[in-house]
């Protein structure tokens, strides 16, 4: 779903990213099909079911004998397209045309992770740094071409991370291998001289000229910083193939830099606004507001594909206290948790709620995958933030989930996480199935608290007797039931003689009218002894000891 609300098609994606990044090998086949998210796939992993997904086949070239089978299984699992690299071999377009699924080839120099980021940016409706990246991205391309015309040289506009936001595409201008590599990857190639060049650009308010470099064939170029006031936003580069630019050319660069700053700021604000919208929408959805179809479209939830809701919370210290400056840290935790999960899954969203951060991963596949993601996140976030991070993992069930139910489940899991107990060096990662017994017993305790008449009268008398007389009937019977009737084992756990335990069990049946004759009776009594709150001691000096 793109930002306009209309389904994004494969043709729309190709138009947004533009050539020569992706080239369809199967003609117009399937280009009108709706697409959802990119999926980087390892042949050793099971192939997920992602309706409309774009399968990025890492390490699978045109000559791979498993290619046809992978494409066929991808079609069966609902994918909308497959992307491969040629690895220097010419793909057989005629053979791939019968694969039943559109096959695209990406340039070998483009990193898979970068391609994944670009496709994700388009599918999420965020600027992708390409022609179809939204109005502001298009405006930057217009500026780049206008400056290229004025200076008669190829132009590139970059951000602070050396991502290429826009570039001129006038064929008459000379380019070098470094320029071509940067355009293909949308990223300036890493080189030792980059730091020196960019430092020179950032420290000036004018235009800096760099001569031809015979070591790598880099053509002469000039550059100017892009600033908004004192805030550095990026830089503009122009190849000076014919002659160094004069005052008029430099003035044109500085004017375009001023205009580019406006568009970059607007683009950044649009990204921030989209993130804010997603955050507030997720908060509302977790609270039970909003329509299910709207929520599913916003977060990429699909029927038949299991999502997971993760709850991140700082672990308590040995004294049971959490970081004293937890509020600003919680914001950092939200950003870091979303960033980590986004490395492995698309369309991840997060929201803070009190001391906890919720992260929604719309497609996870299996409970095991969810636990691996949570475990890796706990370790990485602790290293980054300097505090142990506990993670509660919700249940993984296929189908569009009820987010309020998932949130309630996580809150119950967190209650179990907050129970004092031994801790290792790392944060705890707990799934709902890991604490199922604790959650069930907690619910039963709540029921007994709200409906005290359900408590067996004999159990009530037993608890009162223990509180008033200091006896240990509750502990004795609980150990007996826990040992499944093995008196010797229960006595060892209590550190008493087996005959002592037998006597206590016999006296409990006589004094409180308890019946152990059936399995149901034993189960009911054990649960009540396990979850009922202990009675406070009542002063009764004249009461006889039983």
Short mmCIF file of C-alpha atoms in Angstrom, two decimals:
data_model
loop_
_atom_site.label_atom_id
_atom_site.label_comp_id
_atom_site.label_asym_id
_atom_site.label_seq_id
_atom_site.Cartn_x
_atom_site.Cartn_y
_atom_site.Cartn_z
CA UNK A 1 0.00 0.00 0.00
CA UNK A 2 1.59 3.30 -1.03
CA UNK A 3 1.02 6.67 0.54
CA UNK A 4 -1.94 7.48 -1.72
CA UNK A 5 -3.86 4.44 -0.47
CA UNK A 6 -3.92 2.69 -3.87
CA UNK A 7 -2.28 -0.74 -4.11
CA UNK A 8 1.30 -0.56 -5.32
CA UNK A 9 1.93 -2.63 -8.43
CA UNK A 10 5.19 -4.11 -9.65
CA UNK A 11 5.12 -1.64 -12.55
CA UNK A 12 4.74 1.20 -10.03
CA UNK A 13 7.73 -0.07 -8.09
CA UNK A 14 9.89 -0.21 -11.23
CA UNK A 15 8.83 3.30 -12.14
CA UNK A 16 9.67 4.53 -8.64
CA UNK A 17 13.12 2.96 -8.48
CA UNK A 18 13.93 3.50 -12.13
CA UNK A 19 16.43 1.87 -14.49
CA UNK A 20 19.08 0.57 -14.38
CA UNK A 21 18.45 -0.67 -10.82
CA UNK A 22 15.92 -3.39 -11.71
CA UNK A 23 15.32 -4.91 -15.14
CA UNK A 24 12.40 -7.27 -15.84
CA UNK A 25 13.54 -10.43 -17.66
CA UNK A 26 10.03 -11.69 -18.33
CA UNK A 27 8.63 -8.73 -20.22
CA UNK A 28 5.32 -7.27 -19.08
CA UNK A 29 4.29 -10.52 -17.37
CA UNK A 30 2.73 -9.79 -13.98
CA UNK A 31 3.75 -6.12 -13.85
CA UNK A 32 0.18 -5.09 -12.99
CA UNK A 33 0.06 -7.37 -9.92
CA UNK A 34 -0.07 -5.79 -6.45
CA UNK A 35 3.03 -6.18 -4.31
CA UNK A 36 3.64 -5.95 -0.58
CA UNK A 37 7.13 -6.22 0.95
CA UNK A 38 10.64 -7.44 0.02
CA UNK A 39 11.92 -10.68 1.53
CA UNK A 40 15.64 -11.54 1.52
CA UNK A 41 15.84 -15.33 1.21
CA UNK A 42 18.56 -17.83 2.07
CA UNK A 43 18.24 -21.19 0.32
CA UNK A 44 18.83 -22.97 3.64
CA UNK A 45 15.78 -21.30 5.21
CA UNK A 46 12.19 -22.43 4.62
CA UNK A 47 10.36 -20.32 2.07
CA UNK A 48 7.73 -18.20 3.85
CA UNK A 49 4.25 -17.42 2.59
CA UNK A 50 4.16 -13.70 1.83
CA UNK A 51 1.25 -12.66 -0.42
CA UNK A 52 2.54 -10.08 -2.89
CA UNK A 53 6.08 -10.35 -1.53
CA UNK A 54 9.17 -9.63 -3.62
CA UNK A 55 11.60 -12.51 -3.15
CA UNK A 56 15.26 -11.45 -3.19
CA UNK A 57 17.16 -14.67 -4.04
CA UNK A 58 20.60 -14.15 -2.50
CA UNK A 59 23.28 -16.38 -4.01
CA UNK A 60 20.97 -17.80 -6.69
CA UNK A 61 22.21 -16.96 -10.21
CA UNK A 62 20.68 -17.71 -13.62
CA UNK A 63 22.68 -20.96 -13.88
CA UNK A 64 21.55 -22.28 -10.50
CA UNK A 65 19.70 -25.60 -11.03
CA UNK A 66 17.31 -24.77 -8.17
CA UNK A 67 16.19 -21.48 -9.70
CA UNK A 68 13.13 -22.84 -11.53
CA UNK A 69 12.01 -24.78 -8.46
CA UNK A 70 12.42 -21.72 -6.22
CA UNK A 71 10.41 -19.55 -8.58
CA UNK A 72 7.67 -22.18 -8.72
CA UNK A 73 7.47 -22.47 -4.94
CA UNK A 74 7.52 -18.67 -4.62
CA UNK A 75 4.49 -18.50 -6.91
CA UNK A 76 2.71 -21.15 -4.83
CA UNK A 77 3.44 -19.18 -1.65
CA UNK A 78 1.85 -16.04 -3.06
CA UNK A 79 4.91 -13.97 -3.95
CA UNK A 80 4.49 -11.29 -6.60
CA UNK A 81 8.00 -11.28 -8.10
CA UNK A 82 11.50 -12.73 -7.82
CA UNK A 83 14.78 -10.77 -7.98
CA UNK A 84 18.14 -12.34 -8.88
CA UNK A 85 21.65 -11.18 -9.80
CA UNK A 86 23.24 -12.27 -13.06
CA UNK A 87 26.75 -12.67 -11.52
CA UNK A 88 28.30 -11.96 -14.90
CA UNK A 89 26.20 -14.54 -16.81
CA UNK A 90 23.54 -13.69 -19.34
CA UNK A 91 20.13 -14.87 -18.05
CA UNK A 92 18.00 -16.96 -20.37
CA UNK A 93 15.00 -14.65 -20.65
CA UNK A 94 13.06 -17.12 -22.81
CA UNK A 95 13.41 -19.87 -20.22
CA UNK A 96 12.44 -17.57 -17.34
CA UNK A 97 9.40 -16.31 -19.25
CA UNK A 98 7.68 -19.63 -18.55
CA UNK A 99 8.38 -19.50 -14.82
CA UNK A 100 4.90 -18.23 -13.99
CA UNK A 101 6.21 -15.30 -11.95
CA UNK A 102 7.88 -12.01 -12.94
CA UNK A 103 11.68 -12.30 -12.68
CA UNK A 104 13.77 -9.15 -12.24
CA UNK A 105 17.55 -8.81 -12.34
CA UNK A 106 19.39 -6.31 -10.16
CA UNK A 107 22.83 -4.98 -10.97
CA UNK A 108 25.59 -7.05 -9.35
CA UNK A 109 27.05 -3.96 -7.65
CA UNK A 110 23.89 -3.20 -5.68
CA UNK A 111 24.04 -4.64 -2.13
CA UNK A 112 21.03 -6.82 -1.30
CA UNK A 113 20.36 -4.97 1.93
CA UNK A 114 20.33 -1.66 0.10
CA UNK A 115 17.88 -3.01 -2.47
CA UNK A 116 15.72 -4.27 0.38
CA UNK A 117 15.79 -0.79 1.97
CA UNK A 118 14.86 0.90 -1.31
CA UNK A 119 11.92 -1.41 -1.99
CA UNK A 120 10.77 -1.12 1.63
CA UNK A 121 10.90 2.67 1.37
CA UNK A 122 8.63 2.61 -1.67
CA UNK A 123 6.19 0.03 -0.29
CA UNK A 124 5.89 1.99 2.96
CA UNK A 125 5.26 5.23 1.11
CA UNK A 126 8.53 6.86 2.21
CA UNK A 127 11.01 8.68 -0.02
CA UNK A 128 13.33 6.13 -1.56
CA UNK A 129 15.82 8.48 -3.13
CA UNK A 130 14.59 7.75 -6.64
CA UNK A 131 12.43 9.36 -9.26
CA UNK A 132 9.22 8.12 -7.77
CA UNK A 133 10.20 8.93 -4.22
CA UNK A 134 7.48 11.51 -3.81
CA UNK A 135 7.18 15.17 -4.76
CA UNK A 136 10.28 16.29 -2.88
CA UNK A 137 12.42 13.53 -4.45
CA UNK A 138 11.19 14.53 -7.89
CA UNK A 139 11.99 18.16 -7.15
CA UNK A 140 15.57 17.22 -6.28
CA UNK A 141 15.94 15.44 -9.63
CA UNK A 142 14.60 18.54 -11.39
CA UNK A 143 17.16 20.66 -9.54
CA UNK A 144 19.96 18.24 -10.44
CA UNK A 145 19.10 18.36 -14.14
CA UNK A 146 18.72 22.15 -14.08
CA UNK A 147 22.15 22.54 -12.47
CA UNK A 148 23.66 20.04 -14.91
CA UNK A 149 22.35 22.14 -17.78
CA UNK A 150 23.70 25.35 -16.26
CA UNK A 151 27.17 23.95 -15.49
CA UNK A 152 27.43 21.46 -18.38
CA UNK A 153 28.43 18.66 -16.00
CA UNK A 154 26.90 15.64 -14.32
CA UNK A 155 25.37 16.45 -10.91
CA UNK A 156 24.70 14.42 -7.75
CA UNK A 157 22.92 15.55 -4.57
CA UNK A 158 23.84 13.62 -1.40
CA UNK A 159 22.80 13.51 2.24
CA UNK A 160 25.15 13.45 5.23
CA UNK A 161 25.44 9.66 5.09
CA UNK A 162 26.65 9.91 1.47
CA UNK A 163 23.41 8.43 0.13
CA UNK A 164 22.68 9.79 -3.33
CA UNK A 165 19.29 11.49 -3.11
CA UNK A 166 19.12 12.67 -6.73
CA UNK A 167 21.28 12.95 -9.83
CA UNK A 168 21.19 14.37 -13.33
CA UNK A 169 20.56 12.01 -16.24
CA UNK A 170 21.59 14.05 -19.27
CA UNK A 171 23.44 11.65 -21.59
CA UNK A 172 25.80 14.24 -23.04
CA UNK A 173 27.71 14.62 -19.79
CA UNK A 174 30.82 12.54 -19.06
CA UNK A 175 30.83 10.28 -16.02
CA UNK A 176 33.47 8.06 -14.44
CA UNK A 177 33.27 4.57 -12.86
CA UNK A 178 32.88 6.04 -9.37
CA UNK A 179 29.87 8.03 -10.49
CA UNK A 180 28.29 4.98 -12.14
CA UNK A 181 28.88 2.81 -9.08
CA UNK A 182 27.37 5.41 -6.78
CA UNK A 183 24.25 5.84 -8.92
CA UNK A 184 23.67 2.08 -9.10
CA UNK A 185 23.98 1.60 -5.36
CA UNK A 186 22.52 5.02 -4.45
CA UNK A 187 25.56 5.24 -2.15
CA UNK A 188 28.96 6.89 -2.62
CA UNK A 189 31.64 4.15 -2.79
CA UNK A 190 33.78 3.95 0.35
CA UNK A 191 37.27 5.33 -0.29
CA UNK A 192 40.06 6.55 1.98
CA UNK A 193 40.05 10.02 0.40
CA UNK A 194 36.35 10.55 1.12
CA UNK A 195 36.94 11.85 4.64
CA UNK A 196 39.37 14.49 3.42
CA UNK A 197 37.09 15.61 0.59
CA UNK A 198 33.93 15.80 2.69
CA UNK A 199 35.69 17.60 5.52
CA UNK A 200 36.83 20.25 3.05
CA UNK A 201 33.26 20.67 1.77
CA UNK A 202 31.67 20.83 5.22
CA UNK A 203 34.11 23.49 6.46
CA UNK A 204 33.36 25.99 3.71
CA UNK A 205 30.47 28.19 2.64
CA UNK A 206 31.60 28.29 -0.99
CA UNK A 207 32.56 25.81 -3.72
CA UNK A 208 35.52 23.43 -3.36
CA UNK A 209 37.34 22.07 -6.44
CA UNK A 210 39.01 18.64 -6.63
CA UNK A 211 41.42 17.79 -9.48
CA UNK A 212 41.55 14.66 -11.61
CA UNK A 213 42.79 11.61 -9.67
CA UNK A 214 44.92 9.31 -11.88
CA UNK A 215 44.93 6.59 -9.20
CA UNK A 216 41.25 5.72 -9.60
CA UNK A 217 40.23 7.68 -12.70
CA UNK A 218 38.00 10.09 -10.78
CA UNK A 219 37.22 13.04 -13.05
CA UNK A 220 37.71 16.58 -11.72
CA UNK A 221 34.69 17.76 -9.77
CA UNK A 222 33.57 20.52 -7.46
CA UNK A 223 31.23 20.46 -4.49
CA UNK A 224 29.31 22.74 -2.16
CA UNK A 225 27.63 22.10 1.20
CA UNK A 226 23.85 21.97 1.59
CA UNK A 227 22.84 23.75 4.80
CA UNK A 228 19.73 25.05 6.51
CA UNK A 229 21.13 27.77 8.72
CA UNK A 230 23.84 26.02 10.74
CA UNK A 231 22.37 22.57 10.18
CA UNK A 232 24.37 20.52 7.71
CA UNK A 233 22.11 18.46 5.42
CA UNK A 234 24.36 17.17 2.65
CA UNK A 235 26.34 18.26 -0.41
CA UNK A 236 26.13 18.85 -4.17
CA UNK A 237 28.77 17.54 -6.60
CA UNK A 238 29.39 18.54 -10.22
CA UNK A 239 31.82 16.83 -12.59
CA UNK A 240 34.05 19.42 -14.32
CA UNK A 241 34.99 17.39 -17.39
CA UNK A 242 35.68 20.24 -19.85
CA UNK A 243 36.96 23.08 -17.67
CA UNK A 244 36.77 24.34 -14.10
CA UNK A 245 33.58 26.24 -13.35
CA UNK A 246 33.77 30.01 -13.28
CA UNK A 247 31.98 32.44 -10.96
CA UNK A 248 28.63 32.00 -12.74
CA UNK A 249 28.77 28.21 -12.40
CA UNK A 250 29.72 28.44 -8.74
CA UNK A 251 26.86 30.88 -8.11
CA UNK A 252 24.46 28.40 -9.74
CA UNK A 253 25.70 25.61 -7.45
CA UNK A 254 25.22 27.73 -4.32
CA UNK A 255 21.71 28.72 -5.40
CA UNK A 256 20.73 25.12 -6.07
CA UNK A 257 22.24 24.15 -2.70
CA UNK A 258 19.92 26.67 -1.03
CA UNK A 259 16.87 25.25 -2.84
CA UNK A 260 17.96 21.66 -2.19
CA UNK A 261 18.12 22.37 1.55
CA UNK A 262 14.43 23.30 1.51
CA UNK A 263 13.44 20.09 -0.28
CA UNK A 264 15.63 17.87 1.92
CA UNK A 265 14.12 19.40 5.07
CA UNK A 266 10.62 18.86 3.71
CA UNK A 267 11.48 15.27 2.83
CA UNK A 268 12.89 14.64 6.31
CA UNK A 269 9.79 16.17 7.87
CA UNK A 270 7.63 13.90 5.71
CA UNK A 271 9.53 10.84 6.98
CA UNK A 272 9.20 12.06 10.58
CA UNK A 273 5.50 12.69 10.04
CA UNK A 274 4.99 9.20 8.61
CA UNK A 275 6.78 7.69 11.60
CA UNK A 276 4.65 9.75 13.97
CA UNK A 277 1.46 8.72 12.18
CA UNK A 278 2.43 5.04 12.38
CA UNK A 279 3.28 5.39 16.07
CA UNK A 280 -0.01 7.03 17.02
CA UNK A 281 -1.97 4.62 14.82
CA UNK A 282 -0.30 1.68 16.57
CA UNK A 283 -1.05 3.20 19.96
CA UNK A 284 -4.69 3.61 18.98
CA UNK A 285 -4.89 0.07 17.55
CA UNK A 286 -3.41 -1.43 20.73
CA UNK A 287 -6.09 0.39 22.71
CA UNK A 288 -8.84 -1.06 20.51
CA UNK A 289 -9.63 1.97 18.35
CA UNK A 290 -9.73 2.16 14.56
CA UNK A 291 -10.92 -0.26 11.92
CA UNK A 292 -9.30 -3.66 11.42
CA UNK A 293 -8.99 -3.23 7.61
CA UNK A 294 -7.36 0.17 8.04
CA UNK A 295 -4.93 -1.16 10.63
CA UNK A 296 -4.07 -4.17 8.47
CA UNK A 297 -3.35 -1.94 5.46
CA UNK A 298 -1.28 0.52 7.49
CA UNK A 299 0.99 -2.11 9.04
CA UNK A 300 1.02 -4.75 6.29
CA UNK A 301 -0.98 -7.34 8.27
CA UNK A 302 -2.32 -10.08 6.02
CA UNK A 303 -4.62 -13.05 6.52
CA UNK A 304 -2.70 -16.29 6.81
CA UNK A 305 0.59 -14.60 7.77
CA UNK A 306 1.49 -14.65 11.46
CA UNK A 307 2.50 -11.35 13.13
CA UNK A 308 4.07 -10.93 16.55
CA UNK A 309 3.95 -8.19 19.16
CA UNK A 310 7.09 -7.76 21.26
CA UNK A 311 7.28 -5.91 24.57
CA UNK A 312 10.66 -4.38 25.54
CA UNK A 313 11.30 -3.24 29.11
CA UNK A 314 14.45 -2.45 31.05
CA UNK A 315 15.35 -5.26 33.45
CA UNK A 316 15.42 -4.43 37.18
CA UNK A 317 18.71 -4.28 39.05
CA UNK A 318 19.42 -6.71 41.95
CA UNK A 319 17.45 -4.41 44.27
CA UNK A 320 14.42 -4.63 41.99
CA UNK A 321 14.80 -1.06 40.71
CA UNK A 322 14.83 0.01 37.08
CA UNK A 323 17.08 2.80 35.71
CA UNK A 324 16.25 6.05 37.52
CA UNK A 325 16.27 7.98 34.23
CA UNK A 326 13.96 5.46 32.56
CA UNK A 327 11.73 7.97 30.74
CA UNK A 328 14.34 9.36 28.29
CA UNK A 329 15.87 5.90 28.09
CA UNK A 330 12.50 4.45 27.08
CA UNK A 331 12.47 6.74 24.05
CA UNK A 332 15.95 5.51 23.14
CA UNK A 333 14.76 1.95 23.68
CA UNK A 334 11.85 2.48 21.27
CA UNK A 335 14.13 3.84 18.54
CA UNK A 336 16.78 1.17 19.04
CA UNK A 337 14.28 -1.72 19.20
CA UNK A 338 12.52 -0.63 16.00
CA UNK A 339 15.83 -0.15 14.21
CA UNK A 340 17.09 -3.59 15.23
CA UNK A 341 13.91 -5.43 14.24
CA UNK A 342 13.73 -3.49 10.95
CA UNK A 343 17.05 -5.02 9.92
CA UNK A 344 15.38 -8.42 9.68
CA UNK A 345 11.74 -7.61 8.93
CA UNK A 346 9.94 -4.90 6.92
CA UNK A 347 7.14 -2.59 8.08
CA UNK A 348 8.17 -2.75 11.74
CA UNK A 349 6.53 -0.14 14.00
CA UNK A 350 7.00 0.81 17.65
CA UNK A 351 5.26 2.83 20.34
CA UNK A 352 6.07 3.70 23.96
CA UNK A 353 3.51 3.05 26.67
CA UNK A 354 4.65 3.81 30.20
CA UNK A 355 7.83 1.86 30.92
CA UNK A 356 7.33 -0.57 28.04
CA UNK A 357 7.97 -0.33 24.31
CA UNK A 358 5.72 -2.30 21.96
CA UNK A 359 7.15 -3.39 18.62
CA UNK A 360 4.83 -4.85 15.97
CA UNK A 361 6.40 -7.18 13.41
CA UNK A 362 3.60 -7.79 10.87
CA UNK A 363 4.99 -11.04 9.42
CA UNK A 364 7.16 -13.41 11.48
CA UNK A 365 6.22 -16.92 10.36
CA UNK A 366 6.93 -19.06 13.44
CA UNK A 367 7.21 -18.78 17.21
CA UNK A 368 10.83 -19.92 16.96
CA UNK A 369 11.64 -17.04 14.61
CA UNK A 370 10.01 -14.60 17.02
CA UNK A 371 12.08 -15.90 19.94
CA UNK A 372 15.31 -15.67 17.89
CA UNK A 373 14.49 -12.08 16.95
CA UNK A 374 13.71 -11.16 20.56
CA UNK A 375 16.87 -12.85 21.87
CA UNK A 376 19.09 -11.04 19.40
CA UNK A 377 17.38 -7.74 20.16
CA UNK A 378 17.83 -8.15 23.92
CA UNK A 379 21.57 -8.73 23.52
CA UNK A 380 22.08 -5.93 20.99
CA UNK A 381 20.05 -3.34 22.90
CA UNK A 382 21.83 -4.08 26.16
CA UNK A 383 25.18 -3.48 24.45
CA UNK A 384 23.92 -0.28 22.85
CA UNK A 385 22.09 1.26 25.84
CA UNK A 386 24.16 -0.11 28.72
CA UNK A 387 21.22 -1.73 30.57
CA UNK A 388 19.77 -5.24 30.45
CA UNK A 389 16.58 -5.42 28.40
CA UNK A 390 13.83 -7.97 29.01
CA UNK A 391 11.61 -8.95 26.09
CA UNK A 392 8.08 -10.34 26.30
CA UNK A 393 7.08 -12.25 23.16
CA UNK A 394 3.42 -12.59 22.24
CA UNK A 395 1.87 -15.67 20.73
CA UNK A 396 2.36 -16.24 17.01
CA UNK A 397 -0.91 -17.19 15.36
CA UNK A 398 -1.74 -17.05 11.63
CA UNK A 399 -4.37 -14.58 10.53
CA UNK A 400 -5.02 -10.91 11.16
CA UNK A 401 -4.62 -10.49 14.93
CA UNK A 402 -6.61 -8.52 17.44
CA UNK A 403 -3.96 -6.06 18.59
CA UNK A 404 -5.72 -5.23 21.89
CA UNK A 405 -5.71 -8.95 22.75
CA UNK A 406 -2.01 -9.22 21.88
CA UNK A 407 -1.25 -6.21 24.06
CA UNK A 408 -3.19 -7.67 27.00
CA UNK A 409 -1.28 -10.91 26.59
CA UNK A 410 2.06 -9.07 26.68
CA UNK A 411 1.05 -7.18 29.81
CA UNK A 412 0.39 -10.51 31.51
CA UNK A 413 3.75 -11.88 30.37
CA UNK A 414 5.51 -8.76 31.70
CA UNK A 415 3.89 -9.32 35.09
CA UNK A 416 5.61 -12.70 35.18
CA UNK A 417 8.90 -11.08 34.07
CA UNK A 418 8.69 -8.67 37.00
CA UNK A 419 8.51 -11.44 39.60
CA UNK A 420 11.84 -11.39 41.52
CA UNK A 421 14.11 -14.29 40.71
CA UNK A 422 17.63 -15.25 39.68
CA UNK A 423 18.93 -13.49 36.60
CA UNK A 424 21.84 -14.18 34.30
CA UNK A 425 24.15 -11.73 32.59
CA UNK A 426 21.67 -11.15 29.76
CA UNK A 427 18.10 -9.91 29.78
CA UNK A 428 15.26 -12.41 29.95
CA UNK A 429 13.30 -13.35 26.83
CA UNK A 430 9.97 -14.91 27.71
CA UNK A 431 7.20 -16.06 25.40
CA UNK A 432 3.57 -16.51 26.34
CA UNK A 433 3.87 -20.28 26.06
CA UNK A 434 6.86 -20.27 28.42
CA UNK A 435 4.75 -18.78 31.22
CA UNK A 436 1.42 -20.38 30.34
CA UNK A 437 1.15 -22.07 33.75
CA UNK A 438 1.95 -18.85 35.60
CA UNK A 439 -0.58 -16.90 33.52
CA UNK A 440 -3.29 -19.51 34.09
CA UNK A 441 -2.66 -19.61 37.83
CA UNK A 442 -2.72 -15.81 37.94
CA UNK A 443 -6.13 -15.79 36.26
CA UNK A 444 -7.42 -18.40 38.68
CA UNK A 445 -6.13 -16.32 41.59
CA UNK A 446 -8.05 -13.32 40.26
CA UNK A 447 -11.21 -15.41 39.97
CA UNK A 448 -10.91 -16.65 43.54
CA UNK A 449 -10.24 -13.10 44.75
CA UNK A 450 -13.33 -11.76 43.00
CA UNK A 451 -15.50 -14.77 43.90
CA UNK A 452 -14.33 -15.94 47.36
CA UNK A 453 -17.28 -18.35 47.69
CA UNK A 454 -15.53 -20.59 45.12
CA UNK A 455 -12.78 -21.32 47.65
CA UNK A 456 -13.36 -24.72 49.30
CA UNK A 457 -14.53 -24.15 52.93
CA UNK A 458 -11.98 -26.70 54.13
CA UNK A 459 -9.17 -24.83 52.34
CA UNK A 460 -10.31 -21.58 53.97
CA UNK A 461 -10.25 -23.21 57.39
CA UNK A 462 -6.82 -24.69 56.68
CA UNK A 463 -5.37 -21.29 55.71
CA UNK A 464 -6.87 -19.65 58.79
CA UNK A 465 -5.48 -22.42 61.02
CA UNK A 466 -1.97 -22.05 59.56
CA UNK A 467 -2.11 -18.27 60.10
CA UNK A 468 -3.40 -18.51 63.67
CA UNK A 469 -1.49 -21.54 64.92
CA UNK A 470 1.72 -21.53 62.90
CA UNK A 471 1.06 -24.97 61.44
CA UNK A 472 2.26 -25.98 57.97
CA UNK A 473 -0.68 -27.85 56.50
CA UNK A 474 -0.65 -25.75 53.30
CA UNK A 475 3.04 -26.34 52.61
CA UNK A 476 2.71 -30.04 53.43
CA UNK A 477 -0.24 -30.67 51.13
CA UNK A 478 1.25 -28.54 48.34
CA UNK A 479 4.50 -30.54 48.45
CA UNK A 480 2.51 -33.80 48.48
CA UNK A 481 0.51 -32.80 45.39
CA UNK A 482 3.64 -31.46 43.63
CA UNK A 483 5.32 -34.82 44.16
CA UNK A 484 2.23 -36.52 42.65
CA UNK A 485 1.58 -38.44 45.82
CA UNK A 486 5.16 -39.58 46.47
CA UNK A 487 5.37 -39.12 50.26
CA UNK A 488 9.12 -39.79 50.41
CA UNK A 489 9.93 -37.19 47.76
CA UNK A 490 7.59 -34.62 49.33
CA UNK A 491 9.11 -35.22 52.78
CA UNK A 492 12.62 -34.65 51.40
CA UNK A 493 11.47 -31.36 49.85
CA UNK A 494 10.05 -30.29 53.22
CA UNK A 495 13.03 -31.67 55.15
CA UNK A 496 10.77 -33.71 57.46
CA UNK A 497 10.35 -37.42 58.18
CA UNK A 498 7.90 -39.24 55.86
CA UNK A 499 5.83 -40.33 58.90
CA UNK A 500 5.51 -36.68 59.91
CA UNK A 501 4.15 -35.84 56.49
CA UNK A 502 1.75 -38.80 56.56
CA UNK A 503 0.43 -37.61 59.90
CA UNK A 504 -0.12 -34.07 58.61
CA UNK A 505 -2.00 -35.32 55.54
CA UNK A 506 -4.20 -37.56 57.70
CA UNK A 507 -4.92 -34.73 60.16
CA UNK A 508 -5.76 -32.35 57.27
CA UNK A 509 -8.43 -34.69 55.99
CA UNK A 510 -9.87 -35.07 59.50
CA UNK A 511 -9.73 -31.43 60.62
CA UNK A 512 -10.80 -29.68 57.40
CA UNK A 513 -12.89 -32.30 55.59
CA UNK A 514 -10.65 -32.51 52.55
CA UNK A 515 -11.14 -35.36 50.07
CA UNK A 516 -8.22 -36.72 48.02
CA UNK A 517 -10.08 -39.69 46.61
CA UNK A 518 -10.32 -38.49 42.97
CA UNK A 519 -7.97 -36.80 40.56
CA UNK A 520 -10.35 -33.86 40.12
CA UNK A 521 -10.52 -33.29 43.88
CA UNK A 522 -6.73 -33.38 44.15
CA UNK A 523 -6.34 -30.98 41.21
CA UNK A 524 -8.91 -28.52 42.58
CA UNK A 525 -7.41 -28.58 46.07
CA UNK A 526 -3.84 -28.18 44.79
CA UNK A 527 -4.78 -25.20 42.60
CA UNK A 528 -6.62 -23.52 45.47
CA UNK A 529 -3.73 -24.06 47.85
CA UNK A 530 -1.38 -22.73 45.15
CA UNK A 531 -3.19 -19.49 44.28
CA UNK A 532 -5.21 -18.54 47.38
CA UNK A 533 -3.84 -15.61 49.37
CA UNK A 534 -2.58 -16.51 52.84
CA UNK A 535 -4.77 -15.38 55.73
CA UNK A 536 -3.49 -12.86 58.23
CA UNK A 537 -3.01 -14.09 61.76
CA UNK A 538 -5.90 -13.24 64.10
CA UNK A 539 -5.28 -12.77 67.83
CA UNK A 540 -7.09 -15.61 69.62
CA UNK A 541 -5.14 -16.57 72.77
CA UNK A 542 -7.88 -18.83 74.02
CA UNK A 543 -8.13 -20.87 70.82
CA UNK A 544 -7.25 -24.54 71.20
CA UNK A 545 -4.37 -25.90 69.13
CA UNK A 546 -5.34 -28.71 66.81
#
